[in-house]
Amino acid sequence: MSDAQKKFYLTTPIYYVNARPHIGHAYTTIAADVIARRQRTLLGESNVWFLTGTDEHGQKVQRSAHAAGITPQQFTDEVSAQFRALWQRMGITYDDYIRTTEPRHVRGVQKLFSELYSRGHIYLDTYTGQYSVGEEMFVDGPPGTIGPDGKPTETVTEENFYFRLSAFQGQLINLIESGEFCVEPEARRNEVLSFLRGNVNQATDSDAPGPDPQTWVGASQKSAENTIAYSAKGTSYLPGALKDLSISRSSFDWGIPVPEPAASTSQKKHVIYVWLDALANYMTALGYGSENPDDIARLQKFWPADLHLVGKEIIRFHCVYWPAFLLAAGLPLPKKVQAHGWLLFEESKMSKSRGNIVRTETILDAFGSLKPKPVDWPGAPLSDEYWKHEQDLFASDVLRYFLLREISFGQDGSFSFDALVQRYNSDLANGYGNLVSRALSMIEKNLEGTHPELHLPATPTLAEAAQKLWNSASTLISSIADDFTGIRLTRVLTSISAFITEVDGFFSLSTPWKLAKSDAPQAREDLRAVLAVTAESIRIITALLYPILPYSTAKVWAQLGLGDIEAAAKNGGLNHLTWGGLKPGTKLGPLGPIFPRADKGLIQIMTNAEQNPIAPAPSKLVDEKTTHTAPPPSESTHPGAAPRTSSLPHDNPGTQVGASSAPVPELAKPPAPHQEAPASGIFATAAAATDPSQENASITIDDFVKIDLRVAKVLVAERIPKADKLLRLEVDLGYEKRQILSGIAQWYTPEDLIGRRIIIVANLAPRKMRGLESHGMLLAASHGKDGKPILATFAETDEIELGSRLS
Ligand code: MSP
């Protein structure tokens, strides 16, 4: 099948409307948006369908509405609108937004129920059990059992419709074991298989703080016969361990009514269990249950889903119940369910019930402020609304980058404002942004803003380094393709980040600012070559980063002189990347800062905003009117679709934002370029000190440039209580300040250190010691038998700017 004929349908969970959106919800939606954008660059716009929405039925919603003194419909209208307004602010490019209270969904769910009923998979029975209202599920245990939401369960006796889930045990095990129905990551697949096999005690992820698998309704109890069966792959399971599932409720009415003929078999009025209702959204949104030919065609084109992206706590609903419903209805199964971990805040899952949520709006507002509206803009005047949206999209990029880079996709990870600011400064302002600004401003100044022809420098060492960069770029392009396919989103970013460091190292090594001062023909030639190689590397980095940073890469693309990145994404211009795609003679666009540096004050601003949240405006619904007060979406493929482009149509905003003539926010001051050769052997001495066996091992320049060595000044040094060996330092890198912990307290007093200019490894992953984070490492030589560290420092008389890079 050619790329053009393939399709990709991906979904997020539909979010409960009982809580306002927070960054936990944004996390899944961001990941889905990244995948959708990447898929569109590969398959084209029309072959990708990205669905999100809200889950609006159930007792929990009914009770919340009651507490708020409004009807459930009013309540859901309001919260659902908040979700949509947030996705709009963030430039999320969903193709459709489904609400479970919409008629198209209600109709589809009733059709699915009827299908299951007519095929004999549903029967009526009575059940008394413990019900967790918070999680909308029955749990095993005596009255008063603590449910998965941490609250006591309620005893519920109900005549219910049951789904014959038990009949699908063996089939589901086979489908998952064979990979035909793919569950990722492996820990989650094992968890689901354990549950299905009746082997719950082997659930692999014992560290997961989520619902205890043993409390799941239908959790394993040995079957009466205690017989063992075997799957097609030969693994054993206990038949009967998977119990039938109650799929209706009659104790409340905020849900989709059970349809006829099933309904009249009971004395009571039943609504369909909220999870059967909710899961069906993935098909009803495409058109399941509709007679309309367009809906039928869409359903045929896109079902089955290629990817359901979910948080790990709802894996069972997606990997046991949902496939069983589909098998019973004779419908194809989704190809893959991918679970990610949780965002933790202060060590526990961020959730409304724990009261430890962080609102996305706080981050959008704070980072948006780094791009104040220019007072005087050449050309058309800018509306406040237009600029606000620019700010939102910029800030949304920051959050996208942070969440995917900082939290290993699939694992749990902590969120903190400190880490957000730190990561932004180190990777975006000082890393990518600084590289772009240094390289492009040299092209502007020295080559009249025109890209030179791509060729290797004449100087052999530079030619070798450039060739290596070229090789690395090719390796990067293919590894990123694999990582996107495997949804290893954090790896995508760590690989790009390593390449940025490599390019930065190449740039520093080549000292183009020195070459520019020389009139010698070889120096001129080298200068052109170095700038061409760097610009080409930036082009590749930018194309690869596009799905993650759609707004900022659009700005860089325009500065490179390549025009509109969204257009390139649409017409295959970001696909099949190869080294050498930047045409010589291309003129740069207007330059300007992409990632203004954030100072630490932003941390306090965000902390304060979370402590004193401004109450939401009452009933600010996103109806046609509200969505259109923001600048209009450029294009959409469906009435429910979000704006497709990340930037808004406005006289080529991509190039205007960076216009050098416009008063733009304070230009990020790059760390001083390399100024002088470091004292030779500093690094080698430090490395040898820790591992003498490495003394003679050689490393390549590629290895070396990955290490970001910088000059820093010690501002604060202090002992850490109860830690004899550790000192806590605050160092100034010129472009930022950071905390470093160092085990030198036996040899240096704090007074010895304050004011000294030292060398640090600036791109070391943060490490926690004694509850404090260390962001870097000091370089020291090891002296004598006891290995006394002697710090590598600069003399008072050395003229060296803080933040200078050593190479
Ligand atoms: N309504 C159900 C899903 C039905 S899908 C057919 C539901 N809704 S929810 O509002 O609770 O959202 C759950 C999803 O939101 C999680 O699966 C996850 O994708 C996301 N997250 C909510 N809180 C989160 C964190 N703290 N961390 C990471 N993701 C989080 O369950």
mmCIF file of C-alpha atoms and ligand atoms in Angstrom, residues 12-19 22-29 54-56 60 83 135 274-275 277-282 309-314 317-318 340-345 348-351, ligand 1:
data_model
loop_
_atom_site.group_PDB
_atom_site.id
_atom_site.type_symbol
_atom_site.label_atom_id
_atom_site.label_comp_id
_atom_site.label_asym_id
_atom_site.label_seq_id
_atom_site.Cartn_x
_atom_site.Cartn_y
_atom_site.Cartn_z
ATOM 1 C CA THR A 12 -7.596 10.496 23.175
ATOM 2 C CA PRO A 13 -9.799 9.355 26.042
ATOM 3 C CA ILE A 14 -12.888 11.503 26.217
ATOM 4 C CA TYR A 15 -12.501 13.517 29.384
ATOM 5 C CA TYR A 16 -14.954 13.534 32.263
ATOM 6 C CA VAL A 17 -16.751 16.794 32.650
ATOM 7 C CA ASN A 18 -16.828 16.583 36.417
ATOM 8 C CA ALA A 19 -13.463 18.357 36.597
ATOM 9 C CA HIS A 22 -5.777 20.443 33.928
ATOM 10 C CA ILE A 23 -2.346 19.662 32.539
ATOM 11 C CA GLY A 24 -2.918 15.905 33.037
ATOM 12 C CA HIS A 25 -5.598 16.107 30.346
ATOM 13 C CA ALA A 26 -3.427 18.427 28.276
ATOM 14 C CA TYR A 27 -0.629 15.859 28.441
ATOM 15 C CA THR A 28 -2.591 13.189 26.554
ATOM 16 C CA THR A 29 -4.044 15.705 24.139
ATOM 17 C CA THR A 54 -15.911 14.771 26.543
ATOM 18 C CA ASP A 55 -17.564 12.013 28.550
ATOM 19 C CA GLU A 56 -20.723 13.572 29.917
ATOM 20 C CA LYS A 60 -20.855 11.535 39.201
ATOM 21 C CA PHE A 83 -12.119 21.832 27.357
ATOM 22 C CA GLU A 135 -14.771 5.561 39.345
ATOM 23 C CA VAL A 274 -21.164 4.863 31.321
ATOM 24 C CA TRP A 275 -18.107 2.940 30.133
ATOM 25 C CA ASP A 277 -21.462 4.536 26.465
ATOM 26 C CA ALA A 278 -18.060 6.259 26.550
ATOM 27 C CA LEU A 279 -15.974 3.647 24.751
ATOM 28 C CA ALA A 280 -18.416 3.595 21.862
ATOM 29 C CA ASN A 281 -17.475 7.237 21.107
ATOM 30 C CA TYR A 282 -14.524 6.041 19.078
ATOM 31 C CA LEU A 309 -3.893 6.878 23.471
ATOM 32 C CA VAL A 310 -4.847 6.533 27.145
ATOM 33 C CA GLY A 311 -3.562 7.122 30.657
ATOM 34 C CA LYS A 312 -2.496 3.902 32.343
ATOM 35 C CA GLU A 313 -5.410 3.807 34.795
ATOM 36 C CA ILE A 314 -7.963 3.131 32.069
ATOM 37 C CA PHE A 317 -11.506 -0.588 29.958
ATOM 38 C CA HIS A 318 -9.735 -0.218 26.629
ATOM 39 C CA HIS A 340 1.232 6.678 29.146
ATOM 40 C CA GLY A 341 2.084 7.347 32.773
ATOM 41 C CA TRP A 342 0.832 9.987 35.128
ATOM 42 C CA LEU A 343 1.877 13.509 35.782
ATOM 43 C CA LEU A 344 2.592 13.693 39.456
ATOM 44 C CA PHE A 345 2.547 16.840 41.472
ATOM 45 C CA SER A 348 1.009 11.949 43.803
ATOM 46 C CA LYS A 349 -1.155 11.748 40.705
ATOM 47 C CA MET A 350 -2.458 15.095 39.668
ATOM 48 C CA SER A 351 -6.208 14.884 39.994
HETATM 49 N N1 MSP B 1 -13.944 9.505 30.829
HETATM 50 C C1 MSP B 1 -12.933 8.569 31.049
HETATM 51 C C2 MSP B 1 -12.320 8.101 29.762
HETATM 52 C C3 MSP B 1 -13.261 7.489 28.810
HETATM 53 S S1 MSP B 1 -12.498 7.067 27.318
HETATM 54 C C4 MSP B 1 -13.597 6.188 26.515
HETATM 55 C C5 MSP B 1 -11.864 9.198 31.907
HETATM 56 N N2 MSP B 1 -11.824 10.525 31.923
HETATM 57 S S2 MSP B 1 -10.787 11.429 32.754
HETATM 58 O O1 MSP B 1 -11.215 12.793 32.633
HETATM 59 O O2 MSP B 1 -10.622 10.926 34.058
HETATM 60 O O3 MSP B 1 -9.503 11.417 31.927
HETATM 61 C C6 MSP B 1 -8.654 10.404 32.009
HETATM 62 C C7 MSP B 1 -7.478 10.681 31.110
HETATM 63 O O4 MSP B 1 -6.941 11.996 31.299
HETATM 64 C C8 MSP B 1 -6.343 9.772 31.479
HETATM 65 O O5 MSP B 1 -6.481 8.505 30.928
HETATM 66 C C9 MSP B 1 -5.200 10.531 30.943
HETATM 67 O O6 MSP B 1 -5.198 10.358 29.563
HETATM 68 C C10 MSP B 1 -5.547 11.965 31.302
HETATM 69 N N3 MSP B 1 -5.098 12.336 32.638
HETATM 70 C C11 MSP B 1 -5.847 12.810 33.664
HETATM 71 N N4 MSP B 1 -5.031 13.057 34.727
HETATM 72 C C12 MSP B 1 -3.768 12.767 34.401
HETATM 73 C C13 MSP B 1 -2.543 12.859 35.055
HETATM 74 N N5 MSP B 1 -2.409 13.319 36.277
HETATM 75 N N6 MSP B 1 -1.454 12.470 34.361
HETATM 76 C C14 MSP B 1 -1.520 12.008 33.083
HETATM 77 N N7 MSP B 1 -2.669 11.912 32.441
HETATM 78 C C15 MSP B 1 -3.804 12.270 33.076
HETATM 79 O O7 MSP B 1 -11.101 8.459 32.519
#
